[in-house]
mmCIF file of C-alpha atoms in Angstrom:
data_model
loop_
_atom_site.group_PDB
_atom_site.id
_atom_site.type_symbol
_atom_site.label_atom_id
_atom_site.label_comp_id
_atom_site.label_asym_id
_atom_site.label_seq_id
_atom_site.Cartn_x
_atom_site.Cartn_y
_atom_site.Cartn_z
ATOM 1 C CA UNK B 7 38.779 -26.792 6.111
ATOM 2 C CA UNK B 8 40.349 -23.172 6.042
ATOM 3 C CA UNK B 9 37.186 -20.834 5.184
ATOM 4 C CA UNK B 10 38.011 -18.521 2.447
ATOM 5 C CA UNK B 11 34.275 -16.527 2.233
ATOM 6 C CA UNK B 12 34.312 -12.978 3.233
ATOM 7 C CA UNK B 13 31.595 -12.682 6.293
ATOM 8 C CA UNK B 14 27.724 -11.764 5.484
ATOM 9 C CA UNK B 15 28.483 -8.217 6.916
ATOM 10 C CA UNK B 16 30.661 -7.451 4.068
ATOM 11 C CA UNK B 17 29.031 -8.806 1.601
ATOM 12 C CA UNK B 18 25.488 -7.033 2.838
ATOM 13 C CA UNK B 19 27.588 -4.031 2.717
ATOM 14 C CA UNK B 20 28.675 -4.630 -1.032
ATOM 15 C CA UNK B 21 25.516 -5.933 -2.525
ATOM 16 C CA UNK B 22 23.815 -2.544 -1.054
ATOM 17 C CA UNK B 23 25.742 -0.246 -3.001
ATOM 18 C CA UNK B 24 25.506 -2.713 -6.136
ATOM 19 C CA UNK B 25 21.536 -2.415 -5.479
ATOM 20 C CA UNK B 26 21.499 1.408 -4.908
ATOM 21 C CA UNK B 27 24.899 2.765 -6.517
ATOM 22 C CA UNK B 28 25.588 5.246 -3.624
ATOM 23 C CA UNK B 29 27.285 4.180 -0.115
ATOM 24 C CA UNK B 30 25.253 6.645 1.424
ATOM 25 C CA UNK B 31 21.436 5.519 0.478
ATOM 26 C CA UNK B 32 23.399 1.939 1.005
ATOM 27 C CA UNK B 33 24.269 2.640 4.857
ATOM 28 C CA UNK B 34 20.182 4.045 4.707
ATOM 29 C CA UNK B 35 18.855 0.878 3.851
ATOM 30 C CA UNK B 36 21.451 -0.686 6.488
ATOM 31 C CA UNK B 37 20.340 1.121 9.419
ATOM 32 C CA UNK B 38 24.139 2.457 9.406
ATOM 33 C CA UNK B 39 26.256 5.361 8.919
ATOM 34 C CA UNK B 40 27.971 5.807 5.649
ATOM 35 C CA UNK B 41 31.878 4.878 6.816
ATOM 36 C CA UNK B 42 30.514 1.327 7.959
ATOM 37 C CA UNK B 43 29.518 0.802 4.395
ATOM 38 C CA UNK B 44 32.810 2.432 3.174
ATOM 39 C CA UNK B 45 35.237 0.273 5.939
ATOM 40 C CA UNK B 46 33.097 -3.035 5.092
ATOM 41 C CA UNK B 47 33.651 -2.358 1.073
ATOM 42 C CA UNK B 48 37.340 -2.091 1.740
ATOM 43 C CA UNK B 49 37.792 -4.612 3.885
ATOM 44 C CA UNK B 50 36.108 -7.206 1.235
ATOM 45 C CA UNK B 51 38.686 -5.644 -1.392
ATOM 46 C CA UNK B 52 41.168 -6.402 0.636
ATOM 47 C CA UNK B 53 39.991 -10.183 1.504
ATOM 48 C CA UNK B 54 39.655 -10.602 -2.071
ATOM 49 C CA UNK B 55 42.596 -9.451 -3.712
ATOM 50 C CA UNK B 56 43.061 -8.463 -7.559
ATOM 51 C CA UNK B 57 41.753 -5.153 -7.737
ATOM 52 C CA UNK B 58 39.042 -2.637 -6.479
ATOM 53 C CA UNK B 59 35.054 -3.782 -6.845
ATOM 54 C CA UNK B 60 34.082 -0.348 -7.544
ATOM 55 C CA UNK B 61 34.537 2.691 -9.088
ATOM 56 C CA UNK B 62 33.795 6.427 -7.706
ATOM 57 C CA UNK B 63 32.696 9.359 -9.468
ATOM 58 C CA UNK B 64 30.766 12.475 -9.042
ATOM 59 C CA UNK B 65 27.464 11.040 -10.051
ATOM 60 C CA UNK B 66 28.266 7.815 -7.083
ATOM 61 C CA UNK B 67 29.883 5.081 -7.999
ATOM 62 C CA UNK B 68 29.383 1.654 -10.269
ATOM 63 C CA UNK B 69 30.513 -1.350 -10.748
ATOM 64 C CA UNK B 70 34.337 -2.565 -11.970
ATOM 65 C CA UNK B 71 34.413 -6.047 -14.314
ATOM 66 C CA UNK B 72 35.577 -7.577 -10.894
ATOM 67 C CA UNK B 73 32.450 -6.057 -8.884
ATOM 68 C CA UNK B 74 29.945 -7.241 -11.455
ATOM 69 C CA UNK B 75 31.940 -10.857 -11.336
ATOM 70 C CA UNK B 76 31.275 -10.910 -7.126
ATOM 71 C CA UNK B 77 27.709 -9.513 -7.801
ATOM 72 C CA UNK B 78 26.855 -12.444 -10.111
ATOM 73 C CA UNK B 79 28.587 -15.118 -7.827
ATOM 74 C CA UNK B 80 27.023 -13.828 -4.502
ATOM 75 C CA UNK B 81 23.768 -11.845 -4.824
ATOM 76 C CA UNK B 82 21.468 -15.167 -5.094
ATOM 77 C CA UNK B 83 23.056 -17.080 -2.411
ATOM 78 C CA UNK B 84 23.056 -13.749 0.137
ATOM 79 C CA UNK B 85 19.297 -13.779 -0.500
ATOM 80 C CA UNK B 86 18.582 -17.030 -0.594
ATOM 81 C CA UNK B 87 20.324 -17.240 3.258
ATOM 82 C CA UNK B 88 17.766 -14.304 4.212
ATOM 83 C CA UNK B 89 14.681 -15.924 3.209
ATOM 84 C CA UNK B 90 16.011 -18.750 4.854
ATOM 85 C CA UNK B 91 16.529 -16.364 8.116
ATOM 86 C CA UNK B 92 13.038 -14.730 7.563
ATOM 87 C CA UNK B 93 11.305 -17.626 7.369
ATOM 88 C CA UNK B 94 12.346 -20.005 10.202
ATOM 89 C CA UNK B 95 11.570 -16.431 12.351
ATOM 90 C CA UNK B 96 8.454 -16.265 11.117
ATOM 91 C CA UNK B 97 7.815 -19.618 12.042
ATOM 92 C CA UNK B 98 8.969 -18.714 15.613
ATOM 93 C CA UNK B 99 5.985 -16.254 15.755
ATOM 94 C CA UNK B 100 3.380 -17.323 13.501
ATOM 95 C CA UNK B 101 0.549 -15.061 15.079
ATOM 96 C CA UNK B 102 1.593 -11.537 13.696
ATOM 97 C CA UNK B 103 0.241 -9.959 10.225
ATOM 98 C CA UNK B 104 1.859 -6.326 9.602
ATOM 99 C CA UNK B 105 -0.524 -4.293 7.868
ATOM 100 C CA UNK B 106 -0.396 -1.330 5.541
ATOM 101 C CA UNK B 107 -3.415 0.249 4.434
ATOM 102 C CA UNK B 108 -4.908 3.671 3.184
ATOM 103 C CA UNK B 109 -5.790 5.887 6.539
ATOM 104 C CA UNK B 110 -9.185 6.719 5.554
ATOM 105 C CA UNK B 111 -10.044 3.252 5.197
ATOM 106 C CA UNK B 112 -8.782 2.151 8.096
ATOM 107 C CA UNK B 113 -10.352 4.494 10.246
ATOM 108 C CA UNK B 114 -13.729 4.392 8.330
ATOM 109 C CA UNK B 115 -14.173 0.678 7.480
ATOM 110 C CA UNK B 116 -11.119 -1.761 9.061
ATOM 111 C CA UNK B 117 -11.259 -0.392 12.781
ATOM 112 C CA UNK B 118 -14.879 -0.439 13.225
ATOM 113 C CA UNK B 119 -14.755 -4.269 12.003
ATOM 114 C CA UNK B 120 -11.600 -5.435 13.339
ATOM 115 C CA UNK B 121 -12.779 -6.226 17.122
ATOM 116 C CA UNK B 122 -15.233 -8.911 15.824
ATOM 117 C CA UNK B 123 -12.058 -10.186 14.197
ATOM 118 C CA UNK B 124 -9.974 -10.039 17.494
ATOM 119 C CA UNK B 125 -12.863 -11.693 19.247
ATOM 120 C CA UNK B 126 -12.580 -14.322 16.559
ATOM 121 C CA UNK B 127 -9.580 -15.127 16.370
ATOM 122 C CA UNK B 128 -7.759 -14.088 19.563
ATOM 123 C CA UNK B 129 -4.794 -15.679 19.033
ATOM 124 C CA UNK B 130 -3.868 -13.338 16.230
ATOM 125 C CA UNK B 131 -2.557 -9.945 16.154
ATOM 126 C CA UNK B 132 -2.363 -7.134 13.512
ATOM 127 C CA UNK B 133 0.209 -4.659 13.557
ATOM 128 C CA UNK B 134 -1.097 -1.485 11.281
ATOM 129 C CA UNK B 135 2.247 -0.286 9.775
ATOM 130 C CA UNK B 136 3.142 3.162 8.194
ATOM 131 C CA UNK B 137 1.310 3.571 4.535
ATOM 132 C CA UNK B 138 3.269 5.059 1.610
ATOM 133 C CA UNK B 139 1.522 6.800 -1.532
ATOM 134 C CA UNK B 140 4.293 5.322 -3.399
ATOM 135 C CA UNK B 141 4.422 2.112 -2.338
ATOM 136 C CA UNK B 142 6.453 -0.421 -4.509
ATOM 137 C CA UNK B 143 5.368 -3.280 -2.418
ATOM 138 C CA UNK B 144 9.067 -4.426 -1.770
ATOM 139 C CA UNK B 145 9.079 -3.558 1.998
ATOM 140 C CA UNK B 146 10.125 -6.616 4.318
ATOM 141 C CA UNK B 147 7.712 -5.323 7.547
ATOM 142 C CA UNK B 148 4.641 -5.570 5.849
ATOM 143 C CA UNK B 149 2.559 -8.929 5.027
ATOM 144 C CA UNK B 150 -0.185 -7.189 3.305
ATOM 145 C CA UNK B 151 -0.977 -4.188 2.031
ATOM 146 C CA UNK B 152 -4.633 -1.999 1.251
ATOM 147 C CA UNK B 153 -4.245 -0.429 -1.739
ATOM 148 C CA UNK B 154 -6.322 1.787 -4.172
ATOM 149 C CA UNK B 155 -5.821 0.802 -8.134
ATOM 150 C CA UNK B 156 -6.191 3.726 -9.988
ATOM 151 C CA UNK B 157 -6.155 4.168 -13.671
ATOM 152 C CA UNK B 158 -3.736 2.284 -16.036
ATOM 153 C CA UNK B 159 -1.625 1.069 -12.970
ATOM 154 C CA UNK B 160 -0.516 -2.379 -12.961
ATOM 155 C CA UNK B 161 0.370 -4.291 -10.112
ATOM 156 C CA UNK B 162 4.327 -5.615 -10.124
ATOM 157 C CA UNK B 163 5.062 -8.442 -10.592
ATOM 158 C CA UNK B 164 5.744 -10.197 -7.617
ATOM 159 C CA UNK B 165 2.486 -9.254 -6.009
ATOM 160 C CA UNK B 166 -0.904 -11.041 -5.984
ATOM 161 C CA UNK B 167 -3.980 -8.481 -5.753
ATOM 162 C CA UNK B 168 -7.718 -8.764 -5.503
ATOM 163 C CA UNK B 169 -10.698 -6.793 -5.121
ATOM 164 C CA UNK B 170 -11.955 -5.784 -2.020
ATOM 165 C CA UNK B 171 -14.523 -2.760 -1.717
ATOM 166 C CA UNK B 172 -14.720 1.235 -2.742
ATOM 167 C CA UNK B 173 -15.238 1.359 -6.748
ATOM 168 C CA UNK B 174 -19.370 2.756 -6.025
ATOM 169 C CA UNK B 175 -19.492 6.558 -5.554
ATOM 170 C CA UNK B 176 -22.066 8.247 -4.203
ATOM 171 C CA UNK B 177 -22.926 12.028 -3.398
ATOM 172 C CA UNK B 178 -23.445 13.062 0.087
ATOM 173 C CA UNK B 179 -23.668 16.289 2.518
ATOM 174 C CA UNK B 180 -24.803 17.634 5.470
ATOM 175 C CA UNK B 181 -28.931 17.467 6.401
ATOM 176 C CA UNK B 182 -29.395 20.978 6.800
ATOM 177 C CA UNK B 183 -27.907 21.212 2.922
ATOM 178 C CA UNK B 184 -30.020 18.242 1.497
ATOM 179 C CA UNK B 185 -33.450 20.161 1.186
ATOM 180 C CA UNK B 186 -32.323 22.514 -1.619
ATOM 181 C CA UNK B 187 -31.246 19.678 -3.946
ATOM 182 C CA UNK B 188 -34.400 18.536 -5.995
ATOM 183 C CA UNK B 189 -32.876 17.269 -9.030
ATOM 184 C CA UNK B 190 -29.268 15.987 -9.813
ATOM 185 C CA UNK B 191 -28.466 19.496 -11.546
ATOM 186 C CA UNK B 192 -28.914 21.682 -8.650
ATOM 187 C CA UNK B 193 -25.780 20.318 -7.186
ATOM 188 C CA UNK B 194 -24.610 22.292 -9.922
ATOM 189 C CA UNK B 195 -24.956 25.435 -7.747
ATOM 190 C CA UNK B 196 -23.207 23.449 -4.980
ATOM 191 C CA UNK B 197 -19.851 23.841 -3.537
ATOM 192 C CA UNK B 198 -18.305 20.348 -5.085
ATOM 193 C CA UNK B 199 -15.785 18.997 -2.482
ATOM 194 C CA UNK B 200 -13.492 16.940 -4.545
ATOM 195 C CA UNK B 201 -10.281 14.617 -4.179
ATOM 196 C CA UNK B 202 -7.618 16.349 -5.534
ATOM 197 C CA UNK B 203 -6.095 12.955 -6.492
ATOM 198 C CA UNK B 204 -9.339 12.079 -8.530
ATOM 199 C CA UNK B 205 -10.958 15.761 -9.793
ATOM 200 C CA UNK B 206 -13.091 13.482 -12.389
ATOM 201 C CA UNK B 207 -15.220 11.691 -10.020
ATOM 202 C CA UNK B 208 -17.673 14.594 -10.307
ATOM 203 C CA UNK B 209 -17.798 14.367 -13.698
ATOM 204 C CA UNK B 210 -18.016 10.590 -13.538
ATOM 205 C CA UNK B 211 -21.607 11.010 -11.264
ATOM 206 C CA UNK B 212 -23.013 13.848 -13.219
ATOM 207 C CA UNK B 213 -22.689 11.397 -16.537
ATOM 208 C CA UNK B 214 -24.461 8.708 -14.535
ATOM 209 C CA UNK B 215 -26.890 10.865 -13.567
ATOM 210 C CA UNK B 216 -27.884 12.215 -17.334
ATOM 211 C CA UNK B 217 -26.350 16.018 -16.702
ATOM 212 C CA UNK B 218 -24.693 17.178 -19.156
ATOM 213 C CA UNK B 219 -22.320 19.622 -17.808
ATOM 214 C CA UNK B 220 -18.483 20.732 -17.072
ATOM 215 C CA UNK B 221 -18.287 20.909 -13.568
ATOM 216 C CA UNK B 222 -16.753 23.841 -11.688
ATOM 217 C CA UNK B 223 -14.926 21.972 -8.503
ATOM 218 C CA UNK B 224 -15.103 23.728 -5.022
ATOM 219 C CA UNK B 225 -12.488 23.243 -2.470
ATOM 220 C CA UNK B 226 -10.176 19.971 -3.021
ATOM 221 C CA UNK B 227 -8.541 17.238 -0.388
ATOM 222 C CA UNK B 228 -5.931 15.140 -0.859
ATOM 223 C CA UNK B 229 -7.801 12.517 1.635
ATOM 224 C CA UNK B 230 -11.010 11.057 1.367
ATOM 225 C CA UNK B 231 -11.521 11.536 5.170
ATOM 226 C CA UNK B 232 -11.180 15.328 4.911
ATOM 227 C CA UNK B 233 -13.518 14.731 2.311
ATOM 228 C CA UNK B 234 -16.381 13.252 4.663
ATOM 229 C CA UNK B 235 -15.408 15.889 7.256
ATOM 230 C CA UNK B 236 -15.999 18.542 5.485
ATOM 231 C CA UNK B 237 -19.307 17.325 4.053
ATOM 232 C CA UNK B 238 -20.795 16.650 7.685
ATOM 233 C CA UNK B 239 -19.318 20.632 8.831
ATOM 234 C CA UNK B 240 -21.752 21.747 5.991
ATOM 235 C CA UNK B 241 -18.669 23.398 3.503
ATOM 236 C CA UNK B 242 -20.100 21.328 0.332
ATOM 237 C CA UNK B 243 -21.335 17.841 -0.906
ATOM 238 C CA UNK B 244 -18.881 15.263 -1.557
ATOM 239 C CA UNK B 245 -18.955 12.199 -4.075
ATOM 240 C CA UNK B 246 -17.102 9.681 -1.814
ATOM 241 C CA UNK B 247 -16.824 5.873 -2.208
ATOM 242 C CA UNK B 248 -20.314 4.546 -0.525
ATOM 243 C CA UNK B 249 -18.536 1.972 1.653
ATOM 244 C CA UNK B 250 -16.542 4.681 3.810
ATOM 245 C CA UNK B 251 -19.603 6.414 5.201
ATOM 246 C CA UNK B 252 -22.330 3.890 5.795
ATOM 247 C CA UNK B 253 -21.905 5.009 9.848
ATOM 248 C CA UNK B 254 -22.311 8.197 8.736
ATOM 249 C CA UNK B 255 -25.323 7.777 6.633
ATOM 250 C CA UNK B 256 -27.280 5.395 10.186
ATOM 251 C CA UNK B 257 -26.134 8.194 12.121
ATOM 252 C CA UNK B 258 -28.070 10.948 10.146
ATOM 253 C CA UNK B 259 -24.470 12.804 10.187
ATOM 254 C CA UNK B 260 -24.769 12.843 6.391
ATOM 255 C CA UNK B 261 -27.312 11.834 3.661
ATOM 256 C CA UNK B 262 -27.967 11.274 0.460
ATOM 257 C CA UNK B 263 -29.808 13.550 -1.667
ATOM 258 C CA UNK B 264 -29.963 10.979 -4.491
ATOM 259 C CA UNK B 265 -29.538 7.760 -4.460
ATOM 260 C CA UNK B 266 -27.588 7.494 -7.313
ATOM 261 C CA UNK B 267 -24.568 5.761 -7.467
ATOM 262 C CA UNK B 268 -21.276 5.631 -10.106
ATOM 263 C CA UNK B 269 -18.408 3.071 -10.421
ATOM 264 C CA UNK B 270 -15.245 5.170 -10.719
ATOM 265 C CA UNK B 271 -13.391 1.889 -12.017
ATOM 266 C CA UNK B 272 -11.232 1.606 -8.909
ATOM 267 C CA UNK B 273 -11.615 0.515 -5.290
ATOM 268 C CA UNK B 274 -9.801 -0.863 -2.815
ATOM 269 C CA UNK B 275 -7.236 -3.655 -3.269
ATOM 270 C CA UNK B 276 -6.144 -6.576 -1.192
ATOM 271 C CA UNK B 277 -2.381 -7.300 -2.080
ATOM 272 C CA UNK B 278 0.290 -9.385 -0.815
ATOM 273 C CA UNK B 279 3.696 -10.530 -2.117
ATOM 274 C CA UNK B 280 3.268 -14.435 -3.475
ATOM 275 C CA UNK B 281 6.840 -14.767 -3.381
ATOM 276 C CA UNK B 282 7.191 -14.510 0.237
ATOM 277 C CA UNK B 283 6.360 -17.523 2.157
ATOM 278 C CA UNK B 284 2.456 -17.859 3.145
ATOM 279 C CA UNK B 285 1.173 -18.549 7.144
ATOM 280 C CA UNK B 286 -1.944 -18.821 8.864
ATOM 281 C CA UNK B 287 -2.519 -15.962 10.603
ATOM 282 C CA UNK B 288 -1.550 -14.066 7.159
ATOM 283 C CA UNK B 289 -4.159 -16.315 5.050
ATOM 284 C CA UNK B 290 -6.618 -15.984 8.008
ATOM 285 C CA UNK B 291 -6.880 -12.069 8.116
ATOM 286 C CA UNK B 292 -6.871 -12.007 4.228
ATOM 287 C CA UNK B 293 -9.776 -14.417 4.169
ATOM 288 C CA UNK B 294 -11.762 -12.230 6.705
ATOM 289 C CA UNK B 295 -11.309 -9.100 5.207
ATOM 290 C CA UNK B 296 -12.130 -10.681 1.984
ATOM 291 C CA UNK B 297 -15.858 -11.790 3.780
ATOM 292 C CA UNK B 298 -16.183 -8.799 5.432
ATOM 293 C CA UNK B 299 -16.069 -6.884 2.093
ATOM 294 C CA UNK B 300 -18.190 -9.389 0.266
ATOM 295 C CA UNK B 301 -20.465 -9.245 2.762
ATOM 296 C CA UNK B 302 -21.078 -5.525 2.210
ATOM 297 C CA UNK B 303 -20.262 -5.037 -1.301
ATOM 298 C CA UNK B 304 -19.690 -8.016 -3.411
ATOM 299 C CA UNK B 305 -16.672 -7.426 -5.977
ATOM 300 C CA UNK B 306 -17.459 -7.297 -9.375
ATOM 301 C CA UNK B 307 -15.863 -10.416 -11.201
ATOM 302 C CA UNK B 308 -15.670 -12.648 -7.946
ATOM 303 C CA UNK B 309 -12.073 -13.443 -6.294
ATOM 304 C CA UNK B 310 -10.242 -13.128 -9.347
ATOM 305 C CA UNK B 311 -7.126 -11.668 -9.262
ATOM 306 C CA UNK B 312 -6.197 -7.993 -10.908
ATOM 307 C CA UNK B 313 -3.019 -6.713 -12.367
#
């Protein structure tokens, strides 16, 4: 039978402008340089004759009729062949979960944890992977991700999420601080360390703890671990999820002036993509952070998923 397809290359090519309507992001995505994109476009115009697939302009280029017609008739099938690819490799290497989560995080709660899991379970191995603040969760190099779920955000989708750990607040600073806080308001005279990504957490704890006030934020971080660093130097207190500094707090590195704690309504967030095929190791790290988290801060509302 004489094949009449155009090969995958092309067709990867085409599909990549379609998605992105620019042959430069296109040859981005590809891992190649722009006139790759460009030669594999024209040579798929030129396998399939009756006219050109796209049209350029100064604001990038889009679609002709034809175009959209090869789009329609292609697109599913191309994908469908790169699951397929994806997941007979993944079967060739079953042991490795890619993980993205939030730095702080990892370095305050997931790495002190994660030799008992290695000693557990020896035969698998996670691979941290870079984490993005805007993560749309489409990446193919990640199996699951850490995420925070702030206000009004819902989850795509595509992706399955559920609670992990991080929604209790609590105020803490350096020792040599703590003795001239005697009641909740004096923090008032405080330098407040706040996330810059979350200025209302203050106000969140002072309502919990019955002060009425407007509070007048000291220096801000865009990272909850400068946060906690800063607080054990001495600049301020911090209100900082409780969960991140529980080696702190043994170690007498920071403490607590009040016991007083505040859900800020967010936390932590297990996620993965339930479209992409499931496998053992994946399931197995998900269930043990899930049971390490429980363990030491049982979600509100169970295992439930959240959007």
């Amino acid at each position: 039978m004489k094949i009449r397809s155009p090969s995958l290359v092309e067709l990867h090519a085409f599909l990549a402008v379609c998605r992105h309507g620019s042959f430069r992001r296109a040859a981005d995505e590809l891992c190649v340089t722009q006139a790759a994109v460009s030669r594999a476009v024209q040579r798929l115009e030129e396998h399939l004759p009756g006219g050109r697939l796209f049209e350029r302009n100064s604001a990038g280029v889009s679609l002709t009729a034809r175009g959209e017609q090869l789009r329609k008739l292609t697109e599913r099938h191309v994908l469908a062949l790169e699951l397929a690819a994806e997941t007979l490799g993944r079967a060739s290497m079953p042991q490795l979960v890619r993980l993205s989560v939030i730095p702080t995080l990892s370095i305050q709660w997931l790495m002190p944890r994660l030799p008992e899991f290695n000693r557990r379970n020896p035969e698998v191995h996670v691979e941290l992977r870079q984490f993005k603040h805007d993560e749309d969760f489409t990446r193919d190099d990640v199996d699951l991700w850490v995420e925070v779920k702030r206000p009004n955000r819902r989850w795509p989708e595509q992706v399955q999420a559920r609670y992990l750990l991080g929604r209790e607040l609590v105020p803490v600073c350096a020792p040599a601080l703590s003795p001239q806080f005697h009641r909740p308001g004096d923090f008032l005279a405080a330098s407040l360390l706040h996330h810059t990504n979350f200025p209302d957490n203050w106000a969140l704890w002072f309502a919990q703890a019955g002060v009425a006030c407007k509070p007048q934020l000291g220096p801000g971080f865009d990272l909850t671990m400068h946060l906690i660093v800063a607080a054990k130097a001495g600049i301020g207190v911090a209100v900082v999820p409780r969960s991140l500094v529980q080696k702190e707090l043994q170690a007498g590195e920071l403490v607590m002036p009040f016991d007083i704690s505040v859900s800020c309504g967010r936390g932590y967030y297990l996620c993965w993509n339930q479209d992409a095929p499931s496998f053992a190791a994946r399931d197995k790290f998900a269930a043990w952070l899930a049971e390490q988290a429980d363990a030491e801060n049982p979600p509100e509302g169970g295992a439930s998923s959240a959007r």
